[in-house]
Short mmCIF file of C-alpha atoms in Angstrom, two decimals:
data_model
loop_
_atom_site.label_atom_id
_atom_site.label_comp_id
_atom_site.label_asym_id
_atom_site.label_seq_id
_atom_site.Cartn_x
_atom_site.Cartn_y
_atom_site.Cartn_z
CA MET A 26 0.00 0.00 0.00
CA SER A 27 1.21 3.51 -0.78
CA ASN A 28 2.02 5.88 2.10
CA LEU A 29 -1.01 7.89 3.17
CA ASN A 30 -0.84 11.49 4.32
CA SER A 31 -3.30 13.12 6.72
CA GLY A 32 -5.48 14.31 3.84
CA ASP A 33 -5.78 10.79 2.43
CA LEU A 34 -6.66 9.39 5.85
CA ALA A 35 -9.25 12.12 6.41
CA ALA A 36 -10.86 11.39 3.03
CA ILE A 37 -11.11 7.66 3.76
CA TRP A 38 -12.57 8.37 7.20
CA GLN A 39 -15.19 10.78 5.82
CA ILE A 40 -16.34 8.18 3.26
CA THR A 41 -16.51 5.54 5.99
CA ILE A 42 -18.46 7.64 8.47
CA LYS A 43 -20.91 8.84 5.80
CA SER A 44 -21.52 5.22 4.81
CA MET A 45 -22.30 4.32 8.43
CA VAL A 46 -25.00 6.99 8.63
CA ASP A 47 -26.37 6.52 5.09
CA GLU A 48 -26.84 2.79 5.71
CA GLU A 49 -28.51 3.66 9.04
CA LEU A 50 -26.10 1.54 11.05
CA ILE A 51 -25.84 4.44 13.49
CA SER A 52 -28.03 7.48 14.04
CA GLN A 53 -26.73 10.95 13.20
CA THR A 54 -27.04 11.85 16.88
CA ALA A 55 -24.88 8.91 17.99
CA CYS A 56 -22.42 9.54 15.16
CA ASP A 57 -21.96 13.18 16.20
CA LEU A 58 -21.64 12.14 19.84
CA TRP A 59 -18.96 9.46 19.51
CA PHE A 60 -17.20 10.16 16.20
CA LYS A 61 -17.26 13.93 15.67
CA GLU A 62 -13.78 14.40 17.15
CA CYS A 63 -12.49 10.97 16.15
CA ARG A 64 -9.81 10.74 13.44
CA LEU A 65 -8.25 7.94 11.42
CA ASP A 66 -4.67 8.22 12.63
CA SER A 67 -2.96 5.57 10.49
CA LEU A 68 -3.79 2.76 8.09
CA ASP A 69 -1.69 -0.05 6.71
CA SER A 70 -2.25 -3.51 5.27
CA GLU A 71 -3.15 -4.95 8.68
CA THR A 72 -4.37 -2.25 11.07
CA ALA A 73 -6.54 0.87 11.16
CA VAL A 74 -5.74 3.12 14.14
CA PHE A 75 -8.30 5.66 15.33
CA ALA A 76 -7.61 8.42 17.86
CA VAL A 77 -10.11 9.97 20.30
CA GLU A 78 -9.73 12.59 23.01
CA ASN A 79 -10.47 10.65 26.20
CA GLU A 80 -10.41 7.19 27.71
CA MET A 81 -14.15 6.86 28.19
CA LYS A 82 -14.88 7.55 24.54
CA ARG A 83 -12.13 5.09 23.59
CA ASN A 84 -13.75 2.36 25.68
CA ILE A 85 -17.24 2.94 24.34
CA ILE A 86 -16.14 2.97 20.69
CA ALA A 87 -13.99 -0.12 21.21
CA ASP A 88 -16.82 -2.01 22.95
CA ARG A 89 -19.77 -0.95 20.82
CA TYR A 90 -18.55 0.06 17.41
CA SER A 91 -15.36 -1.84 16.50
CA ASP A 92 -17.12 -4.44 14.36
CA MET A 93 -19.11 -1.79 12.52
CA LEU A 94 -15.96 0.24 11.86
CA ALA A 95 -14.19 -2.84 10.50
CA SER A 96 -17.02 -3.81 8.14
CA GLN A 97 -17.58 -0.26 6.85
CA ILE A 98 -13.94 0.59 6.26
CA CYS A 99 -13.61 -2.74 4.44
CA LYS A 100 -16.21 -1.51 1.94
CA VAL A 101 -13.97 1.50 1.23
CA ILE A 102 -10.50 -0.06 1.11
CA GLY A 103 -11.34 -3.61 0.03
CA TYR A 104 -10.03 -5.56 3.03
CA THR A 105 -10.78 -5.80 6.76
CA PRO A 106 -8.09 -4.32 9.02
CA ALA A 107 -7.78 -4.87 12.74
CA ILE A 108 -9.35 -1.90 14.56
CA VAL A 109 -7.28 -0.12 17.22
CA ILE A 110 -8.69 2.78 19.24
CA LYS A 111 -6.18 4.95 21.07
CA THR A 112 -6.46 7.99 23.33
CA ASP A 113 -4.78 11.23 22.30
CA LEU A 114 -5.11 13.72 25.16
CA SER A 115 -3.90 16.55 22.94
CA MET A 116 -7.27 16.37 21.20
CA ALA A 117 -9.14 17.23 24.43
CA PRO A 118 -10.50 20.76 24.79
CA ASP A 119 -9.29 23.29 27.35
CA LEU A 120 -11.66 24.84 29.89
CA VAL A 121 -12.42 27.86 27.73
CA ARG A 122 -13.72 25.65 24.94
CA LEU A 123 -15.36 23.36 27.45
CA ALA A 124 -17.48 26.24 28.73
CA GLY A 125 -19.07 26.54 25.35
CA ALA A 126 -19.43 22.89 24.35
CA LEU A 127 -20.75 19.70 25.90
CA TYR A 128 -18.51 16.62 26.13
CA PRO A 129 -21.04 14.03 27.32
CA THR A 130 -18.62 11.13 27.68
CA ASP A 131 -17.43 12.75 30.92
CA ILE A 132 -20.98 12.43 32.26
CA VAL A 133 -20.88 8.69 31.67
CA ARG A 134 -17.56 8.52 33.49
CA GLN A 135 -18.85 10.56 36.45
CA ARG A 136 -21.97 8.44 36.76
CA GLU A 137 -19.92 5.26 36.72
CA GLU A 138 -17.46 6.62 39.27
CA ALA A 139 -20.36 7.59 41.52
CA GLY A 140 -21.36 3.93 41.51
CA ARG A 141 -24.64 4.48 39.70
CA ASP A 142 -25.98 1.76 37.42
CA ALA A 143 -25.37 3.79 34.23
CA GLY A 144 -22.57 2.41 32.05
CA VAL A 145 -23.74 1.63 28.51
CA ASP A 146 -27.29 2.69 29.45
CA ALA A 147 -26.01 6.19 30.13
CA ALA A 148 -24.17 6.20 26.85
CA ALA A 149 -27.28 5.05 25.02
CA ALA A 150 -29.37 7.73 26.72
CA LEU A 151 -26.97 10.37 25.48
CA GLU A 152 -27.66 9.25 21.91
CA ASP A 153 -31.35 10.03 22.36
CA GLU A 154 -32.19 13.26 20.54
CA ASN A 155 -34.69 14.14 23.30
CA THR A 156 -32.05 14.14 26.04
CA ASP A 157 -31.73 17.50 27.82
CA MET A 158 -28.06 18.13 27.08
CA SER A 159 -27.95 21.39 29.06
CA ALA A 160 -29.10 19.58 32.21
CA LEU A 161 -26.52 16.85 31.64
CA PHE A 162 -23.84 19.52 31.22
CA ARG A 163 -24.77 21.09 34.54
CA GLU A 164 -24.60 17.64 36.14
CA ALA A 165 -21.12 16.94 34.73
CA TYR A 166 -19.68 20.43 35.22
CA PRO A 167 -21.48 22.17 38.13
CA GLY A 168 -18.80 24.83 38.37
CA ILE A 169 -18.80 25.79 34.70
CA SER A 170 -21.49 27.73 32.89
CA HIS A 171 -23.24 25.86 30.11
CA ASP A 172 -23.89 29.21 28.39
CA PRO A 173 -21.18 29.91 25.78
CA ALA A 174 -21.70 33.64 26.40
CA GLU A 175 -20.25 33.26 29.90
CA GLY A 176 -16.50 32.69 30.04
CA ALA A 177 -16.08 31.99 26.33
CA GLU A 178 -16.43 34.01 23.18
CA LYS A 179 -19.77 33.26 21.55
CA ALA A 180 -19.55 31.96 17.99
CA PRO A 181 -21.30 33.91 15.22
CA ALA A 182 -24.97 33.05 14.88
CA GLU A 183 -24.43 31.56 11.45
CA GLU A 184 -22.16 28.88 12.90
CA VAL A 185 -24.41 27.68 15.71
CA SER A 186 -27.88 27.66 14.21
CA SER A 187 -29.60 26.36 11.14
CA GLU A 188 -30.04 29.93 9.89
CA ARG A 189 -27.79 30.77 6.95
CA ARG A 190 -25.77 27.59 7.38
CA LEU A 191 -26.49 26.63 3.79
CA THR A 192 -24.03 29.26 2.57
CA TYR A 193 -21.15 27.17 3.89
CA ASN A 194 -21.89 24.17 1.68
CA GLU A 195 -20.26 24.88 -1.65
CA ASP A 196 -21.11 21.42 -2.97
CA TYR A 197 -24.73 22.33 -3.66
CA THR A 198 -25.21 24.95 -6.36
CA PHE A 199 -27.08 25.22 -9.63
CA ASP A 200 -23.75 25.02 -11.46
CA ASN A 201 -23.08 21.45 -10.31
CA PHE A 202 -26.66 20.19 -10.48
CA VAL A 203 -26.86 17.92 -13.51
CA VAL A 204 -30.15 18.40 -15.36
CA GLY A 205 -32.01 15.65 -17.21
CA ASN A 206 -35.53 14.62 -18.11
CA SER A 207 -36.25 13.38 -14.58
CA ASN A 208 -35.50 16.67 -12.81
CA GLN A 209 -35.79 19.35 -15.50
CA LEU A 210 -38.99 20.98 -14.23
CA ALA A 211 -37.86 20.96 -10.60
CA HIS A 212 -34.57 22.59 -11.60
CA ALA A 213 -36.30 25.29 -13.66
CA ALA A 214 -38.74 26.05 -10.84
CA ALA A 215 -35.95 26.23 -8.26
CA LEU A 216 -33.95 28.59 -10.45
CA SER A 217 -36.99 30.84 -10.91
CA VAL A 218 -37.55 30.96 -7.14
CA ALA A 219 -33.91 31.85 -6.47
CA ASP A 220 -34.11 34.78 -8.89
CA ASN A 221 -37.62 35.95 -7.87
CA VAL A 222 -37.85 35.34 -4.15
CA GLY A 223 -41.45 35.40 -2.92
CA MET A 224 -42.74 36.79 -6.20
CA LYS A 225 -43.62 34.17 -8.83
CA ILE A 226 -43.71 30.70 -7.29
CA ASN A 227 -44.75 30.48 -3.65
CA PRO A 228 -44.72 27.97 -2.11
CA LEU A 229 -42.51 25.64 -4.12
CA PHE A 230 -43.13 21.98 -3.21
CA ILE A 231 -40.61 19.41 -4.49
CA TYR A 232 -41.22 15.70 -3.89
CA GLY A 233 -39.53 12.43 -4.77
CA PRO A 234 -37.64 9.47 -3.25
CA SER A 235 -34.57 9.97 -1.11
CA GLY A 236 -31.22 10.70 -2.74
CA LEU A 237 -32.41 12.32 -5.99
CA GLY A 238 -31.37 15.94 -5.37
CA LYS A 239 -34.22 17.66 -3.50
CA THR A 240 -31.93 18.97 -0.78
CA HIS A 241 -29.34 19.95 -3.40
CA LEU A 242 -31.92 22.22 -5.03
CA MET A 243 -32.87 23.75 -1.67
CA TYR A 244 -29.25 24.62 -0.93
CA ALA A 245 -28.79 25.93 -4.47
CA ILE A 246 -31.80 28.25 -4.12
CA ALA A 247 -30.58 29.65 -0.82
CA ASN A 248 -26.99 30.10 -1.98
CA ARG A 249 -28.03 31.90 -5.17
CA ALA A 250 -30.52 34.12 -3.35
CA LEU A 251 -27.97 35.02 -0.67
CA LYS A 252 -25.40 35.86 -3.32
CA ARG A 253 -27.86 38.41 -4.71
CA ASP A 254 -28.84 39.72 -1.27
CA PRO A 255 -26.37 38.83 1.53
CA ASN A 256 -28.68 40.40 4.13
CA MET A 257 -31.55 38.05 3.38
CA LYS A 258 -32.60 36.02 6.42
CA VAL A 259 -32.69 32.37 5.35
CA ILE A 260 -33.77 29.54 7.63
CA TYR A 261 -33.33 25.89 6.66
CA VAL A 262 -34.75 23.17 8.89
CA LYS A 263 -35.75 19.53 8.56
CA GLY A 264 -39.35 18.67 9.40
CA GLU A 265 -38.25 16.49 12.31
CA GLU A 266 -35.94 19.22 13.63
CA PHE A 267 -38.79 21.78 13.41
CA MET A 268 -40.94 19.46 15.52
CA ASN A 269 -38.18 18.87 18.10
CA GLN A 270 -37.52 22.60 18.39
CA LEU A 271 -41.20 23.25 19.02
CA ILE A 272 -41.32 20.54 21.70
CA GLU A 273 -38.32 22.14 23.41
CA ALA A 274 -39.89 25.61 23.13
CA ILE A 275 -43.05 24.33 24.81
CA ARG A 276 -40.99 22.61 27.52
CA VAL A 277 -39.02 25.74 28.45
CA LYS A 278 -41.95 28.11 27.79
CA SER A 279 -40.22 29.94 24.92
CA ASN A 280 -43.02 29.65 22.35
CA ALA A 281 -42.87 33.36 21.54
CA ALA A 282 -39.16 33.19 20.71
CA PHE A 283 -39.75 30.13 18.55
CA ARG A 284 -42.47 31.91 16.56
CA GLU A 285 -40.40 35.07 16.23
CA LYS A 286 -37.47 33.10 14.85
CA TYR A 287 -39.45 31.52 12.03
CA ARG A 288 -41.89 34.31 11.23
CA ARG A 289 -39.23 36.91 10.57
CA ALA A 290 -37.51 34.80 7.91
CA ASP A 291 -37.27 36.09 4.33
CA MET A 292 -36.93 32.52 3.09
CA LEU A 293 -38.00 29.37 4.92
CA LEU A 294 -36.90 25.99 3.63
CA ILE A 295 -38.35 22.89 5.29
CA ASP A 296 -36.87 19.57 4.21
CA ASP A 297 -38.84 16.30 4.62
CA ILE A 298 -42.12 17.90 5.67
CA GLN A 299 -43.69 14.42 5.92
CA PHE A 300 -42.24 14.12 9.43
CA ILE A 301 -44.75 16.58 10.86
CA ALA A 302 -47.73 14.65 9.45
CA GLY A 303 -49.93 13.37 12.25
CA LYS A 304 -48.28 15.68 14.84
CA GLU A 305 -51.18 17.96 15.81
CA SER A 306 -49.35 20.72 17.71
CA THR A 307 -46.51 20.86 15.19
CA GLN A 308 -48.95 21.10 12.28
CA MET A 309 -50.85 23.93 13.95
CA GLU A 310 -47.65 25.91 14.58
CA PHE A 311 -46.44 25.26 11.05
CA PHE A 312 -49.81 26.34 9.59
CA HIS A 313 -49.72 29.72 11.35
CA THR A 314 -46.05 30.22 10.46
CA PHE A 315 -46.80 29.40 6.83
CA ASP A 316 -49.70 31.86 6.70
CA ALA A 317 -47.68 34.65 8.33
CA LEU A 318 -44.83 34.27 5.85
CA TYR A 319 -47.12 33.83 2.85
CA GLU A 320 -49.08 36.98 3.62
CA ASP A 321 -45.80 38.93 3.89
CA HIS A 322 -44.70 37.56 0.48
CA LYS A 323 -41.81 35.65 2.04
CA GLN A 324 -40.50 32.64 0.14
CA ILE A 325 -41.44 29.13 1.30
CA ILE A 326 -39.82 25.97 -0.11
CA ILE A 327 -40.92 22.50 0.97
CA THR A 328 -39.63 19.01 0.14
CA SER A 329 -41.22 15.64 0.82
CA ASP A 330 -40.93 12.02 -0.21
CA ARG A 331 -44.56 12.13 -1.43
CA PRO A 332 -46.91 14.64 -3.09
CA PRO A 333 -49.29 16.56 -0.77
CA LYS A 334 -52.32 14.45 -1.71
CA GLU A 335 -50.56 11.33 -0.41
CA LEU A 336 -49.69 12.91 2.95
CA THR A 337 -53.01 11.69 4.28
CA THR A 338 -52.22 12.39 7.95
CA LEU A 339 -51.36 16.01 7.14
CA GLU A 340 -54.16 18.48 7.83
CA GLU A 341 -56.27 19.33 4.79
CA ARG A 342 -55.78 23.08 5.28
CA ILE A 343 -51.98 22.61 5.07
CA ARG A 344 -52.20 20.41 1.98
CA SER A 345 -54.41 23.02 0.30
CA ARG A 346 -51.77 25.69 1.02
CA PHE A 347 -49.14 23.55 -0.70
CA GLU A 348 -51.40 23.00 -3.71
CA ALA A 349 -51.79 26.78 -4.12
CA GLY A 350 -48.18 26.99 -5.23
CA LEU A 351 -46.16 24.87 -7.65
CA ILE A 352 -45.81 21.14 -7.01
CA THR A 353 -43.05 19.40 -8.94
CA ASP A 354 -41.39 16.02 -8.64
CA ILE A 355 -37.95 14.52 -9.14
CA GLN A 356 -37.83 11.00 -10.53
CA PRO A 357 -34.95 8.48 -10.49
CA PRO A 358 -32.38 9.43 -13.15
CA ASP A 359 -32.58 7.75 -16.55
CA TYR A 360 -29.54 6.17 -18.21
CA GLU A 361 -28.40 9.38 -19.95
CA LEU A 362 -28.59 11.41 -16.76
CA ARG A 363 -26.76 8.73 -14.76
CA LEU A 364 -24.03 8.74 -17.40
CA ALA A 365 -23.70 12.53 -17.20
CA ILE A 366 -23.64 12.50 -13.38
CA LEU A 367 -20.94 9.83 -13.30
CA LYS A 368 -18.77 11.82 -15.70
CA ASN A 369 -19.26 14.99 -13.64
CA LYS A 370 -18.53 13.29 -10.32
CA ALA A 371 -15.38 11.68 -11.70
CA GLN A 372 -14.22 15.03 -13.06
CA ASP A 373 -15.02 16.85 -9.78
CA ASN A 374 -12.95 14.28 -7.88
CA HIS A 375 -10.08 14.47 -10.41
CA MET A 376 -10.48 10.79 -11.27
CA ASP A 377 -9.57 9.14 -14.56
CA VAL A 378 -12.42 6.67 -15.09
CA PRO A 379 -12.48 4.70 -18.39
CA MET A 380 -15.64 4.93 -20.48
CA ASP A 381 -16.39 1.20 -20.13
CA VAL A 382 -16.50 1.63 -16.34
CA ILE A 383 -18.71 4.72 -16.62
CA GLU A 384 -21.14 2.87 -18.91
CA PHE A 385 -21.19 -0.22 -16.69
CA LEU A 386 -21.96 1.86 -13.60
CA ALA A 387 -24.61 3.88 -15.45
CA ASN A 388 -26.36 0.64 -16.37
CA ASN A 389 -26.22 -0.77 -12.84
CA LEU A 390 -26.62 2.22 -10.50
CA GLN A 391 -30.33 2.81 -10.89
CA SER A 392 -31.36 3.66 -7.35
CA ASN A 393 -30.43 7.30 -6.75
CA ILE A 394 -27.79 9.99 -7.15
CA ARG A 395 -26.49 9.50 -3.61
CA GLN A 396 -25.63 5.91 -4.54
CA ILE A 397 -23.69 7.17 -7.57
CA GLU A 398 -21.70 9.59 -5.39
CA GLY A 399 -20.89 6.83 -2.90
CA VAL A 400 -19.64 4.48 -5.61
CA ILE A 401 -17.41 7.14 -7.15
CA LYS A 402 -15.91 7.89 -3.73
CA LYS A 403 -15.27 4.20 -3.05
CA LEU A 404 -13.46 3.80 -6.36
CA GLY A 405 -11.48 6.96 -5.66
CA ALA A 406 -10.42 5.68 -2.25
CA ARG A 407 -9.40 2.31 -3.70
CA ASN A 408 -7.45 4.05 -6.45
CA LEU A 409 -5.76 6.24 -3.84
CA LEU A 410 -4.84 3.32 -1.58
CA SER A 411 -3.60 0.93 -4.23
CA GLY A 412 -2.08 3.37 -6.70
CA LEU A 413 -3.65 1.26 -9.47
CA PRO A 414 -5.67 2.81 -12.30
CA ILE A 415 -9.46 2.54 -12.14
CA SER A 416 -10.61 -0.37 -14.31
CA MET A 417 -13.29 -3.03 -14.57
CA ASP A 418 -11.02 -5.29 -12.51
CA MET A 419 -11.11 -2.71 -9.72
CA VAL A 420 -14.92 -2.52 -9.98
CA ILE A 421 -15.10 -6.33 -9.65
CA THR A 422 -13.09 -6.30 -6.41
CA THR A 423 -14.45 -3.05 -4.94
CA LEU A 424 -18.12 -3.17 -5.95
CA PRO A 425 -19.08 -6.84 -6.24
CA GLU A 426 -22.71 -6.05 -5.38
CA TYR A 427 -23.16 -4.49 -8.82
CA LEU A 428 -21.99 -7.58 -10.71
CA ARG A 429 -24.90 -9.80 -9.76
CA ASP A 430 -27.74 -10.30 -12.18
CA SER A 431 -30.67 -9.32 -10.01
CA GLU A 432 -34.33 -8.63 -10.55
CA PRO A 433 -35.77 -5.13 -10.04
CA VAL A 434 -36.25 -4.28 -6.38
CA GLY A 435 -39.97 -3.69 -6.96
CA ASP A 436 -40.42 -7.30 -8.10
CA THR A 437 -38.59 -8.56 -5.01
CA VAL A 438 -40.83 -6.48 -2.74
CA THR A 439 -43.94 -7.83 -4.49
CA ARG A 440 -42.73 -11.41 -3.97
CA ILE A 441 -42.02 -10.73 -0.28
CA LEU A 442 -45.54 -9.38 0.23
CA GLU A 443 -47.11 -12.36 -1.52
CA ILE A 444 -45.11 -14.94 0.48
CA VAL A 445 -45.72 -13.20 3.81
CA ALA A 446 -49.44 -12.84 3.04
CA ARG A 447 -49.69 -16.53 2.17
CA ARG A 448 -47.82 -17.56 5.33
CA TYR A 449 -50.07 -15.46 7.59
CA LYS A 450 -53.28 -16.26 5.67
CA THR A 451 -54.01 -12.68 4.71
CA THR A 452 -53.66 -10.53 1.57
CA THR A 453 -51.10 -8.06 0.32
CA GLN A 454 -53.84 -5.42 0.36
CA ASP A 455 -54.35 -6.02 4.11
CA ILE A 456 -50.61 -5.83 4.76
CA LEU A 457 -50.35 -2.53 2.91
CA GLY A 458 -53.56 -1.26 4.45
CA SER A 459 -54.42 0.20 7.86
CA SER A 460 -55.90 -2.81 9.67
CA ARG A 461 -54.89 -3.06 13.33
CA LYS A 462 -55.74 -6.76 13.71
CA LYS A 463 -52.95 -8.56 15.52
CA GLU A 464 -52.22 -11.14 12.81
CA ILE A 465 -52.16 -8.50 10.06
CA LYS A 466 -49.92 -6.20 12.09
CA THR A 467 -47.52 -9.12 12.63
CA ALA A 468 -47.54 -9.91 8.90
CA ARG A 469 -46.90 -6.23 8.10
CA ASN A 470 -43.96 -6.03 10.51
CA VAL A 471 -42.45 -9.25 9.16
CA ALA A 472 -42.83 -7.96 5.59
CA MET A 473 -41.05 -4.73 6.49
CA TYR A 474 -38.25 -6.68 8.16
CA ALA A 475 -37.89 -9.02 5.16
CA VAL A 476 -37.78 -6.10 2.72
CA ARG A 477 -35.07 -4.46 4.81
CA VAL A 478 -32.96 -7.62 5.09
CA ILE A 479 -33.30 -8.79 1.49
CA THR A 480 -33.35 -5.56 -0.54
CA LYS A 481 -31.33 -3.28 1.77
CA MET A 482 -33.84 -0.52 1.04
CA SER A 483 -33.63 2.51 3.35
CA LEU A 484 -36.25 3.08 6.04
CA PRO A 485 -37.86 6.01 4.15
CA GLN A 486 -38.01 3.88 0.98
CA ILE A 487 -39.72 1.06 2.88
CA GLY A 488 -42.03 3.63 4.41
CA THR A 489 -43.09 4.72 0.94
CA VAL A 490 -44.01 1.12 0.04
CA PHE A 491 -46.10 0.67 3.20
CA SER A 492 -47.40 4.27 3.38
CA ARG A 493 -45.75 4.79 6.78
CA ASP A 494 -43.13 7.24 7.97
CA HIS A 495 -39.59 6.00 8.54
CA SER A 496 -39.88 6.14 12.35
CA THR A 497 -42.84 3.73 12.23
CA VAL A 498 -40.89 1.40 9.95
CA HIS A 499 -37.92 1.53 12.32
CA SER A 500 -40.13 0.76 15.32
CA ASN A 501 -41.83 -2.18 13.59
CA ILE A 502 -38.56 -3.70 12.39
CA THR A 503 -37.11 -3.32 15.89
CA MET A 504 -40.06 -5.24 17.32
CA VAL A 505 -39.41 -8.08 14.88
CA GLU A 506 -35.71 -8.14 15.76
CA SER A 507 -36.57 -8.29 19.46
CA SER A 508 -39.03 -11.16 18.95
CA LEU A 509 -36.45 -13.09 16.93
CA THR A 510 -34.24 -13.32 20.02
CA THR A 511 -37.01 -14.41 22.41
CA ASP A 512 -39.42 -16.54 20.37
CA PRO A 513 -37.85 -19.59 18.64
CA LEU A 514 -41.06 -20.41 16.75
CA PHE A 515 -41.32 -16.89 15.40
CA GLU A 516 -37.64 -16.94 14.44
CA ALA A 517 -38.14 -20.19 12.51
CA THR A 518 -41.12 -18.72 10.64
CA VAL A 519 -39.28 -15.55 9.63
CA THR A 520 -36.17 -17.49 8.62
CA GLU A 521 -38.23 -19.78 6.40
CA ILE A 522 -40.00 -16.81 4.78
CA ILE A 523 -36.67 -15.20 3.89
CA LYS A 524 -35.34 -18.49 2.50
CA GLU A 525 -38.48 -18.94 0.40
CA VAL A 526 -38.18 -15.42 -1.00
CA LYS A 527 -34.59 -16.01 -1.97
CA ARG A 528 -35.30 -19.42 -3.50
CA ALA A 529 -38.13 -18.00 -5.59
CA GLY A 530 -35.81 -15.29 -6.89
CA ASN A 531 -33.15 -17.69 -8.17
#
């Protein structure tokens, strides 16, 4: 293996950590908590050495995440190294920085030293997005203010909130958005909004499956608009984050500040609006925020995995507001667009990729644009590590999953539904429906689990199939996984279903 400098190691680590989150092996909250300060310190033909800033974090990563690190880094470099986690105290913050930032691993250590039954449970609790981190900070550091304004210089607002943070992401602009038949209308609408904020198209609603460029267009709109008017107040927030912020505002009785923040925006971008569907208080707050901005001719941009009419648990008055603007979709890229994207991504990453490799990947990468980006990065990392030119031989060893002759995912899902329905003496319509009968709910959960295991579809993608949000899918699959460990008869049934699905597909 060629010698790797710090930049090479950082690039490999970023690909690895992104893969962990994209494949939903770890939540973004847990990833930020345990791996934000972690670095890949060295890598050779046998060992990957990671460095963290304290002993507690080293122990938790070594105990809980070593196997995951080994399997994910193998996907990037093509072999499985031994994982070593070391402590580098020079990475730890000083007290001035500590006053403005929470280092929760110390809380775990303090709880353990106090003899409380915390351990891994405490670590797991810290990964919960609903955990009151300020309270935990006060518990860990009673003598240090948890307010960054006290004893430490407060960072600029742009760096600590969602407001204006889009301007720091140079990867998402109209210049590097590749246009094709599947996204042409969405691109044109987004460009019009960026150049005519609040004037022509309001609201703009973009929908489509995950990984096709909806968020890219949102960032591109905001960046272009801010370039024209740097004083414009832009707020970007995910639907789930909007809901969590409202819950926190209600908890600490800061509703007025929450409303003021959103209702004075010049441009509000809400990504994945489907997450507020069915949440009564959140929908009410969003409705009034929407109306206030709309009446002031402020720009509103919404994205979702489904069109408004299919968001059946979203209030009718909100859906009607969306339908008053422009609704446009983004579809999976066709062959020509995939070819163009692959060429662009290779060029952006300064990679020399032969045309036969480009054409092969364009034929086989049919899921989404995010998948294309991941594949290009994997090939780039392998090229960097081995020093060998990118070729079909490299694709064979680095991306074996794309060499199998496989049926379309939709056909596999259909077969899973049919086999599960037959096993549980119900119908696919019942499984996909809303029945709450125990046997149908069990069949539905097993079908979701089988789809996840066999097709590797993401939780939002599975949610689209079953008309459920991704959190419901996650909960149902977790229930199946729990039952598999406690009910041998259930485990045998599920195992046989999966075997039957696979046999029928051969």
